[in-house]
PDB file of C-alpha atoms and ligand atoms in Angstrom:
ATOM      1  CA  UNK A 753      68.436  68.936   7.352  1.00 96.00           C
ATOM      2  CA  UNK A 754      65.031  67.385   7.837  1.00 97.00           C
ATOM      3  CA  UNK A 755      63.131  68.669  10.846  1.00 98.00           C
ATOM      4  CA  UNK A 756      59.897  67.119  12.078  1.00 98.00           C
ATOM      5  CA  UNK A 757      58.071  68.931  14.880  1.00 98.00           C
ATOM      6  CA  UNK A 758      55.595  67.142  17.145  1.00 98.00           C
ATOM      7  CA  UNK A 759      53.759  69.275  19.687  1.00 98.00           C
ATOM      8  CA  UNK A 760      50.852  68.617  21.996  1.00 97.00           C
ATOM      9  CA  UNK A 761      49.696  68.409  25.593  1.00 95.00           C
ATOM     10  CA  UNK A 762      51.037  66.056  28.253  1.00 89.00           C
ATOM     11  CA  UNK A 763      49.901  62.471  27.745  1.00 89.00           C
ATOM     12  CA  UNK A 764      48.959  62.743  24.071  1.00 94.00           C
ATOM     13  CA  UNK A 765      51.610  60.116  23.260  1.00 93.00           C
ATOM     14  CA  UNK A 766      54.220  62.461  21.766  1.00 95.00           C
ATOM     15  CA  UNK A 767      57.338  60.732  23.021  1.00 93.00           C
ATOM     16  CA  UNK A 768      56.162  57.177  22.212  1.00 94.00           C
ATOM     17  CA  UNK A 769      55.190  58.236  18.706  1.00 96.00           C
ATOM     18  CA  UNK A 770      58.161  60.528  18.063  1.00 97.00           C
ATOM     19  CA  UNK A 771      60.584  57.781  19.118  1.00 95.00           C
ATOM     20  CA  UNK A 772      59.012  55.265  16.736  1.00 96.00           C
ATOM     21  CA  UNK A 773      58.866  57.704  13.831  1.00 96.00           C
ATOM     22  CA  UNK A 774      62.507  58.706  14.399  1.00 95.00           C
ATOM     23  CA  UNK A 775      63.624  55.059  14.509  1.00 93.00           C
ATOM     24  CA  UNK A 776      61.711  54.248  11.319  1.00 93.00           C
ATOM     25  CA  UNK A 777      63.257  57.190   9.486  1.00 93.00           C
ATOM     26  CA  UNK A 778      66.734  56.909  10.986  1.00 93.00           C
ATOM     27  CA  UNK A 779      66.490  60.405  12.472  1.00 95.00           C
ATOM     28  CA  UNK A 780      67.494  61.551  15.945  1.00 94.00           C
ATOM     29  CA  UNK A 781      64.690  61.847  18.506  1.00 95.00           C
ATOM     30  CA  UNK A 782      64.931  64.990  20.634  1.00 96.00           C
ATOM     31  CA  UNK A 783      62.751  65.115  23.761  1.00 96.00           C
ATOM     32  CA  UNK A 784      62.707  68.805  24.696  1.00 97.00           C
ATOM     33  CA  UNK A 785      60.520  68.144  27.759  1.00 96.00           C
ATOM     34  CA  UNK A 786      63.474  66.227  29.227  1.00 97.00           C
ATOM     35  CA  UNK A 787      65.625  69.369  28.876  1.00 98.00           C
ATOM     36  CA  UNK A 788      63.043  71.417  30.811  1.00 98.00           C
ATOM     37  CA  UNK A 789      62.939  68.619  33.371  1.00 98.00           C
ATOM     38  CA  UNK A 790      66.741  68.635  33.742  1.00 98.00           C
ATOM     39  CA  UNK A 791      66.639  72.377  34.331  1.00 98.00           C
ATOM     40  CA  UNK A 792      63.855  71.856  36.909  1.00 98.00           C
ATOM     41  CA  UNK A 793      65.950  69.212  38.665  1.00 98.00           C
ATOM     42  CA  UNK A 794      68.850  71.651  38.831  1.00 98.00           C
ATOM     43  CA  UNK A 795      66.596  74.366  40.312  1.00 98.00           C
ATOM     44  CA  UNK A 796      65.180  71.951  42.910  1.00 98.00           C
ATOM     45  CA  UNK A 797      68.652  70.758  43.864  1.00 98.00           C
ATOM     46  CA  UNK A 798      69.667  74.403  44.241  1.00 98.00           C
ATOM     47  CA  UNK A 799      66.814  74.928  46.730  1.00 98.00           C
ATOM     48  CA  UNK A 800      65.065  77.490  44.565  1.00 98.00           C
ATOM     49  CA  UNK A 801      61.420  78.261  45.283  1.00 97.00           C
ATOM     50  CA  UNK A 802      59.142  77.320  42.388  1.00 96.00           C
ATOM     51  CA  UNK A 803      57.440  80.741  42.503  1.00 95.00           C
ATOM     52  CA  UNK A 804      60.620  82.842  42.776  1.00 97.00           C
ATOM     53  CA  UNK A 805      60.903  84.068  39.179  1.00 97.00           C
ATOM     54  CA  UNK A 806      63.963  86.241  39.801  1.00 97.00           C
ATOM     55  CA  UNK A 807      65.869  83.421  41.473  1.00 98.00           C
ATOM     56  CA  UNK A 808      64.960  81.069  38.597  1.00 98.00           C
ATOM     57  CA  UNK A 809      66.143  83.642  36.028  1.00 98.00           C
ATOM     58  CA  UNK A 810      69.446  84.081  37.831  1.00 97.00           C
ATOM     59  CA  UNK A 811      70.081  80.390  38.523  1.00 98.00           C
ATOM     60  CA  UNK A 812      69.162  79.015  35.096  1.00 98.00           C
ATOM     61  CA  UNK A 813      72.262  80.476  33.473  1.00 95.00           C
ATOM     62  CA  UNK A 814      74.636  78.280  35.448  1.00 97.00           C
ATOM     63  CA  UNK A 815      73.976  74.641  34.568  1.00 98.00           C
ATOM     64  CA  UNK A 816      75.295  73.013  31.455  1.00 96.00           C
ATOM     65  CA  UNK A 817      72.566  70.856  29.946  1.00 96.00           C
ATOM     66  CA  UNK A 818      73.634  68.651  27.069  1.00 92.00           C
ATOM     67  CA  UNK A 819      72.198  65.747  25.172  1.00 91.00           C
ATOM     68  CA  UNK A 820      73.968  62.592  24.145  1.00 93.00           C
ATOM     69  CA  UNK A 821      72.805  59.398  22.491  1.00 90.00           C
ATOM     70  CA  UNK A 822      73.840  56.085  23.993  1.00 90.00           C
ATOM     71  CA  UNK A 823      72.584  52.993  22.148  1.00 86.00           C
ATOM     72  CA  UNK A 824      70.032  55.225  20.450  1.00 81.00           C
ATOM     73  CA  UNK A 825      68.619  56.488  23.771  1.00 87.00           C
ATOM     74  CA  UNK A 826      68.647  60.186  24.606  1.00 91.00           C
ATOM     75  CA  UNK A 827      70.713  60.814  27.711  1.00 96.00           C
ATOM     76  CA  UNK A 828      70.376  64.205  29.394  1.00 97.00           C
ATOM     77  CA  UNK A 829      73.548  65.393  31.065  1.00 98.00           C
ATOM     78  CA  UNK A 830      73.312  68.005  33.794  1.00 98.00           C
ATOM     79  CA  UNK A 831      76.810  69.352  34.322  1.00 98.00           C
ATOM     80  CA  UNK A 832      78.103  66.052  32.984  1.00 98.00           C
ATOM     81  CA  UNK A 833      75.891  63.796  35.161  1.00 98.00           C
ATOM     82  CA  UNK A 834      73.385  61.454  33.491  1.00 98.00           C
ATOM     83  CA  UNK A 835      70.132  62.539  35.178  1.00 98.00           C
ATOM     84  CA  UNK A 836      67.621  60.521  33.101  1.00 97.00           C
ATOM     85  CA  UNK A 837      66.422  58.496  36.093  1.00 96.00           C
ATOM     86  CA  UNK A 838      65.509  61.599  38.126  1.00 98.00           C
ATOM     87  CA  UNK A 839      63.419  63.401  35.515  1.00 97.00           C
ATOM     88  CA  UNK A 840      60.000  61.713  35.794  1.00 91.00           C
ATOM     89  CA  UNK A 841      59.026  62.357  39.422  1.00 91.00           C
ATOM     90  CA  UNK A 842      55.914  64.442  40.240  1.00 87.00           C
ATOM     91  CA  UNK A 843      58.147  67.058  41.941  1.00 95.00           C
ATOM     92  CA  UNK A 844      60.249  67.515  38.813  1.00 97.00           C
ATOM     93  CA  UNK A 845      57.116  67.544  36.600  1.00 91.00           C
ATOM     94  CA  UNK A 846      55.628  70.306  38.715  1.00 91.00           C
ATOM     95  CA  UNK A 847      58.818  72.406  38.777  1.00 96.00           C
ATOM     96  CA  UNK A 848      59.314  71.900  35.017  1.00 96.00           C
ATOM     97  CA  UNK A 849      55.802  73.079  34.286  1.00 91.00           C
ATOM     98  CA  UNK A 850      56.406  76.226  36.365  1.00 94.00           C
ATOM     99  CA  UNK A 851      59.995  77.057  35.423  1.00 97.00           C
ATOM    100  CA  UNK A 852      59.341  76.484  31.712  1.00 96.00           C
ATOM    101  CA  UNK A 853      57.203  79.643  31.772  1.00 95.00           C
ATOM    102  CA  UNK A 854      60.328  81.651  32.592  1.00 97.00           C
ATOM    103  CA  UNK A 855      61.715  83.552  29.561  1.00 97.00           C
ATOM    104  CA  UNK A 856      65.351  83.090  30.604  1.00 98.00           C
ATOM    105  CA  UNK A 857      64.916  79.335  30.969  1.00 98.00           C
ATOM    106  CA  UNK A 858      63.267  79.201  27.542  1.00 97.00           C
ATOM    107  CA  UNK A 859      65.927  81.340  25.845  1.00 97.00           C
ATOM    108  CA  UNK A 860      68.687  79.086  27.120  1.00 97.00           C
ATOM    109  CA  UNK A 861      67.054  75.828  26.029  1.00 97.00           C
ATOM    110  CA  UNK A 862      65.867  77.259  22.694  1.00 98.00           C
ATOM    111  CA  UNK A 863      69.482  77.769  21.676  1.00 95.00           C
ATOM    112  CA  UNK A 864      70.384  74.205  22.499  1.00 94.00           C
ATOM    113  CA  UNK A 865      67.358  72.797  20.643  1.00 97.00           C
ATOM    114  CA  UNK A 866      67.999  74.865  17.504  1.00 98.00           C
ATOM    115  CA  UNK A 867      71.670  73.837  17.483  1.00 96.00           C
ATOM    116  CA  UNK A 868      70.687  70.152  17.572  1.00 95.00           C
ATOM    117  CA  UNK A 869      68.247  70.545  14.667  1.00 97.00           C
ATOM    118  CA  UNK A 870      70.772  72.445  12.550  1.00 97.00           C
ATOM    119  CA  UNK A 871      73.289  69.623  12.748  1.00 96.00           C
ATOM    120  CA  UNK A 872      71.133  66.535  12.109  1.00 95.00           C
ATOM    121  CA  UNK A 873      67.781  65.216  10.910  1.00 97.00           C
ATOM    122  CA  UNK A 874      65.483  65.301  13.937  1.00 97.00           C
ATOM    123  CA  UNK A 875      62.058  64.420  15.187  1.00 98.00           C
ATOM    124  CA  UNK A 876      61.654  66.901  18.034  1.00 98.00           C
ATOM    125  CA  UNK A 877      58.749  66.867  20.456  1.00 97.00           C
ATOM    126  CA  UNK A 878      57.557  69.509  22.903  1.00 97.00           C
ATOM    127  CA  UNK A 879      55.041  72.337  23.174  1.00 96.00           C
ATOM    128  CA  UNK A 880      56.468  75.108  20.967  1.00 97.00           C
ATOM    129  CA  UNK A 881      58.542  73.224  18.409  1.00 98.00           C
ATOM    130  CA  UNK A 882      56.383  74.036  15.359  1.00 98.00           C
ATOM    131  CA  UNK A 883      55.651  77.598  16.497  1.00 97.00           C
ATOM    132  CA  UNK A 884      58.947  78.845  17.974  1.00 97.00           C
ATOM    133  CA  UNK A 885      61.863  76.389  17.941  1.00 98.00           C
ATOM    134  CA  UNK A 886      61.626  75.093  14.359  1.00 98.00           C
ATOM    135  CA  UNK A 887      59.211  77.384  12.516  1.00 98.00           C
ATOM    136  CA  UNK A 888      60.623  76.120   9.195  1.00 98.00           C
ATOM    137  CA  UNK A 889      60.226  72.406   9.978  1.00 98.00           C
ATOM    138  CA  UNK A 890      59.168  70.474   6.868  1.00 98.00           C
ATOM    139  CA  UNK A 891      56.549  68.540   8.832  1.00 98.00           C
ATOM    140  CA  UNK A 892      54.560  69.757  11.842  1.00 98.00           C
ATOM    141  CA  UNK A 893      52.177  67.548  13.779  1.00 98.00           C
ATOM    142  CA  UNK A 894      49.919  68.619  16.627  1.00 98.00           C
ATOM    143  CA  UNK A 895      49.151  65.490  18.612  1.00 98.00           C
ATOM    144  CA  UNK A 896      46.273  65.579  21.034  1.00 97.00           C
ATOM    145  CA  UNK A 897      43.752  63.402  22.901  1.00 97.00           C
ATOM    146  CA  UNK A 898      40.880  64.087  25.272  1.00 97.00           C
ATOM    147  CA  UNK A 899      41.674  64.739  28.946  1.00 97.00           C
ATOM    148  CA  UNK A 900      39.860  61.521  29.907  1.00 97.00           C
ATOM    149  CA  UNK A 901      41.921  59.398  27.535  1.00 97.00           C
ATOM    150  CA  UNK A 902      45.205  61.018  28.575  1.00 97.00           C
ATOM    151  CA  UNK A 903      44.414  60.562  32.276  1.00 96.00           C
ATOM    152  CA  UNK A 904      43.432  56.954  31.669  1.00 96.00           C
ATOM    153  CA  UNK A 905      46.699  56.218  29.828  1.00 93.00           C
ATOM    154  CA  UNK A 906      48.751  57.751  32.627  1.00 91.00           C
ATOM    155  CA  UNK A 907      46.741  55.832  35.239  1.00 94.00           C
ATOM    156  CA  UNK A 908      47.353  52.490  33.482  1.00 94.00           C
ATOM    157  CA  UNK A 909      51.061  53.285  33.093  1.00 89.00           C
ATOM    158  CA  UNK A 910      51.411  53.845  36.861  1.00 89.00           C
ATOM    159  CA  UNK A 911      49.374  50.766  37.804  1.00 95.00           C
ATOM    160  CA  UNK A 912      51.485  48.630  35.442  1.00 95.00           C
ATOM    161  CA  UNK A 913      54.602  49.908  37.205  1.00 90.00           C
ATOM    162  CA  UNK A 914      53.051  48.785  40.502  1.00 95.00           C
ATOM    163  CA  UNK A 915      52.611  52.361  41.734  1.00 89.00           C
ATOM    164  CA  UNK A 916      49.581  53.800  43.504  1.00 92.00           C
ATOM    165  CA  UNK A 917      47.375  56.007  41.356  1.00 93.00           C
ATOM    166  CA  UNK A 918      44.154  57.946  41.676  1.00 96.00           C
ATOM    167  CA  UNK A 919      42.390  58.599  38.386  1.00 97.00           C
ATOM    168  CA  UNK A 920      40.585  61.723  39.619  1.00 97.00           C
ATOM    169  CA  UNK A 921      43.811  63.209  40.914  1.00 96.00           C
ATOM    170  CA  UNK A 922      45.647  62.457  37.658  1.00 94.00           C
ATOM    171  CA  UNK A 923      42.875  64.106  35.665  1.00 96.00           C
ATOM    172  CA  UNK A 924      43.043  67.224  37.835  1.00 96.00           C
ATOM    173  CA  UNK A 925      46.843  67.405  37.446  1.00 91.00           C
ATOM    174  CA  UNK A 926      46.602  67.059  33.661  1.00 92.00           C
ATOM    175  CA  UNK A 927      44.036  69.857  33.489  1.00 95.00           C
ATOM    176  CA  UNK A 928      46.207  72.078  35.669  1.00 93.00           C
ATOM    177  CA  UNK A 929      49.319  71.454  33.525  1.00 90.00           C
ATOM    178  CA  UNK A 930      47.359  72.011  30.284  1.00 93.00           C
ATOM    179  CA  UNK A 931      46.106  75.338  31.584  1.00 94.00           C
ATOM    180  CA  UNK A 932      49.608  76.450  32.586  1.00 92.00           C
ATOM    181  CA  UNK A 933      51.212  75.296  29.324  1.00 92.00           C
ATOM    182  CA  UNK A 934      48.513  76.928  27.155  1.00 94.00           C
ATOM    183  CA  UNK A 935      48.140  80.207  29.007  1.00 94.00           C
ATOM    184  CA  UNK A 936      51.724  81.294  29.628  1.00 94.00           C
ATOM    185  CA  UNK A 937      52.662  84.460  27.741  1.00 94.00           C
ATOM    186  CA  UNK A 938      55.843  83.051  26.188  1.00 94.00           C
ATOM    187  CA  UNK A 939      55.767  80.163  23.722  1.00 95.00           C
ATOM    188  CA  UNK A 940      52.454  78.718  24.945  1.00 94.00           C
ATOM    189  CA  UNK A 941      51.258  75.317  23.797  1.00 95.00           C
ATOM    190  CA  UNK A 942      49.469  76.089  20.555  1.00 94.00           C
ATOM    191  CA  UNK A 943      48.917  74.394  17.214  1.00 97.00           C
ATOM    192  CA  UNK A 944      51.038  76.050  14.503  1.00 97.00           C
ATOM    193  CA  UNK A 945      48.980  77.335  11.548  1.00 97.00           C
ATOM    194  CA  UNK A 946      50.683  74.834   9.243  1.00 97.00           C
ATOM    195  CA  UNK A 947      50.586  71.856  11.637  1.00 98.00           C
ATOM    196  CA  UNK A 948      48.445  68.786  10.945  1.00 98.00           C
ATOM    197  CA  UNK A 949      46.132  67.915  13.846  1.00 98.00           C
ATOM    198  CA  UNK A 950      46.096  64.260  14.892  1.00 98.00           C
ATOM    199  CA  UNK A 951      43.622  63.318  17.648  1.00 97.00           C
ATOM    200  CA  UNK A 952      44.818  60.026  19.126  1.00 96.00           C
ATOM    201  CA  UNK A 953      41.856  59.504  21.515  1.00 97.00           C
ATOM    202  CA  UNK A 954      40.480  56.552  19.547  1.00 96.00           C
ATOM    203  CA  UNK A 955      43.676  55.391  17.846  1.00 97.00           C
ATOM    204  CA  UNK A 956      46.215  52.707  18.723  1.00 95.00           C
ATOM    205  CA  UNK A 957      49.929  53.558  18.745  1.00 95.00           C
ATOM    206  CA  UNK A 958      50.365  51.663  15.465  1.00 96.00           C
ATOM    207  CA  UNK A 959      47.553  53.642  13.841  1.00 97.00           C
ATOM    208  CA  UNK A 960      49.074  56.943  14.958  1.00 97.00           C
ATOM    209  CA  UNK A 961      52.533  55.978  13.665  1.00 96.00           C
ATOM    210  CA  UNK A 962      50.997  54.928  10.325  1.00 96.00           C
ATOM    211  CA  UNK A 963      49.051  58.208  10.053  1.00 97.00           C
ATOM    212  CA  UNK A 964      52.129  60.314  10.783  1.00 97.00           C
ATOM    213  CA  UNK A 965      54.310  58.283   8.424  1.00 95.00           C
ATOM    214  CA  UNK A 966      51.765  59.002   5.666  1.00 96.00           C
ATOM    215  CA  UNK A 967      51.829  62.723   6.469  1.00 97.00           C
ATOM    216  CA  UNK A 968      55.649  62.744   6.347  1.00 96.00           C
ATOM    217  CA  UNK A 969      55.715  60.908   3.030  1.00 95.00           C
ATOM    218  CA  UNK A 970      53.275  63.419   1.534  1.00 95.00           C
ATOM    219  CA  UNK A 971      55.425  66.370   2.625  1.00 93.00           C
ATOM    220  CA  UNK A 972      59.005  65.249   2.080  1.00 90.00           C
TER     221      UNK A 972
HETATM  222  O1   DC B 967      56.718  66.867  27.763  1.00 71.86           O
HETATM  223  P1   DC B 967      57.075  66.879  29.254  1.00 71.86           P
HETATM  224  O2   DC B 967      55.922  66.527  30.142  1.00 71.86           O
HETATM  225  O3   DC B 967      58.283  66.067  29.562  1.00 71.86           O
HETATM  226  O4   DC B 967      57.443  68.415  29.571  1.00 71.86           O
HETATM  227  C1   DC B 967      57.792  68.857  30.859  1.00 71.86           C
HETATM  228  C2   DC B 967      57.375  70.314  31.030  1.00 71.86           C
HETATM  229  O5   DC B 967      58.173  71.153  30.200  1.00 71.86           O
HETATM  230  C3   DC B 967      55.910  70.605  30.676  1.00 71.86           C
HETATM  231  O6   DC B 967      55.220  71.162  31.777  1.00 71.86           O
HETATM  232  C4   DC B 967      55.952  71.617  29.576  1.00 71.86           C
HETATM  233  C5   DC B 967      57.372  72.048  29.465  1.00 71.86           C
HETATM  234  N1   DC B 967      57.829  72.082  28.076  1.00 71.86           N
HETATM  235  C6   DC B 967      57.790  73.278  27.425  1.00 71.86           C
HETATM  236  O7   DC B 967      57.365  74.275  28.005  1.00 71.86           O
HETATM  237  N2   DC B 967      58.242  73.380  26.147  1.00 71.86           N
HETATM  238  C7   DC B 967      58.704  72.297  25.501  1.00 71.86           C
HETATM  239  N3   DC B 967      59.131  72.425  24.244  1.00 71.86           N
HETATM  240  C8   DC B 967      58.707  71.037  26.153  1.00 71.86           C
HETATM  241  C9   DC B 967      58.257  70.961  27.446  1.00 71.86           C
END
């Protein structure tokens, strides 16, 4: 099977790029962040405190999180319910960032992610795909962009959706999430030794897709 790993911080453009690369290649796109978000949603619905590590460890065993593809779109099922529309709220983002540091949460989702990649050609994006989930991936990309650029992209996205947004607040949240993702003891966000670094700060989406397509063609 062909496995392509795309890691990087929040807002670097991983999902946009990974989706396009997967479509171009005819591979399955696996958004592992959505799995952590589904777990976070389950924990929130269960009334679990975001700082109660023991409760998170105990509760995370129960839900069944599965992935399906409907019309080429990844659908995350939490105990059979399509929860896609609930995964992008600030509350879920915050809980996902905290609960994803829990080793029991990670062990459970790791299994699911590795099973998916064993069965089909995938472009998988996340934080630890090249380092932990798919250490033997044929292609590893570390996608990044400056904090200012990432905050600006997120700000524009929210304004376009007609939502209220504060650029300073978004920047602070991005910095806080980066720090948590990079400094946790288990599977922190880190560039794999054999990953190719792509800084998208001054690149358009088309330029990034073209650069990654070139890297894939060189390696496979
Ligand atoms: O990529 P995202 O923003 O949807 O990810 C949500 C959270 O899950 C984020 O705080 C980091 C975490 N995550 C992780 O720890 N490992 C992954 N492979 C993917 C996401």
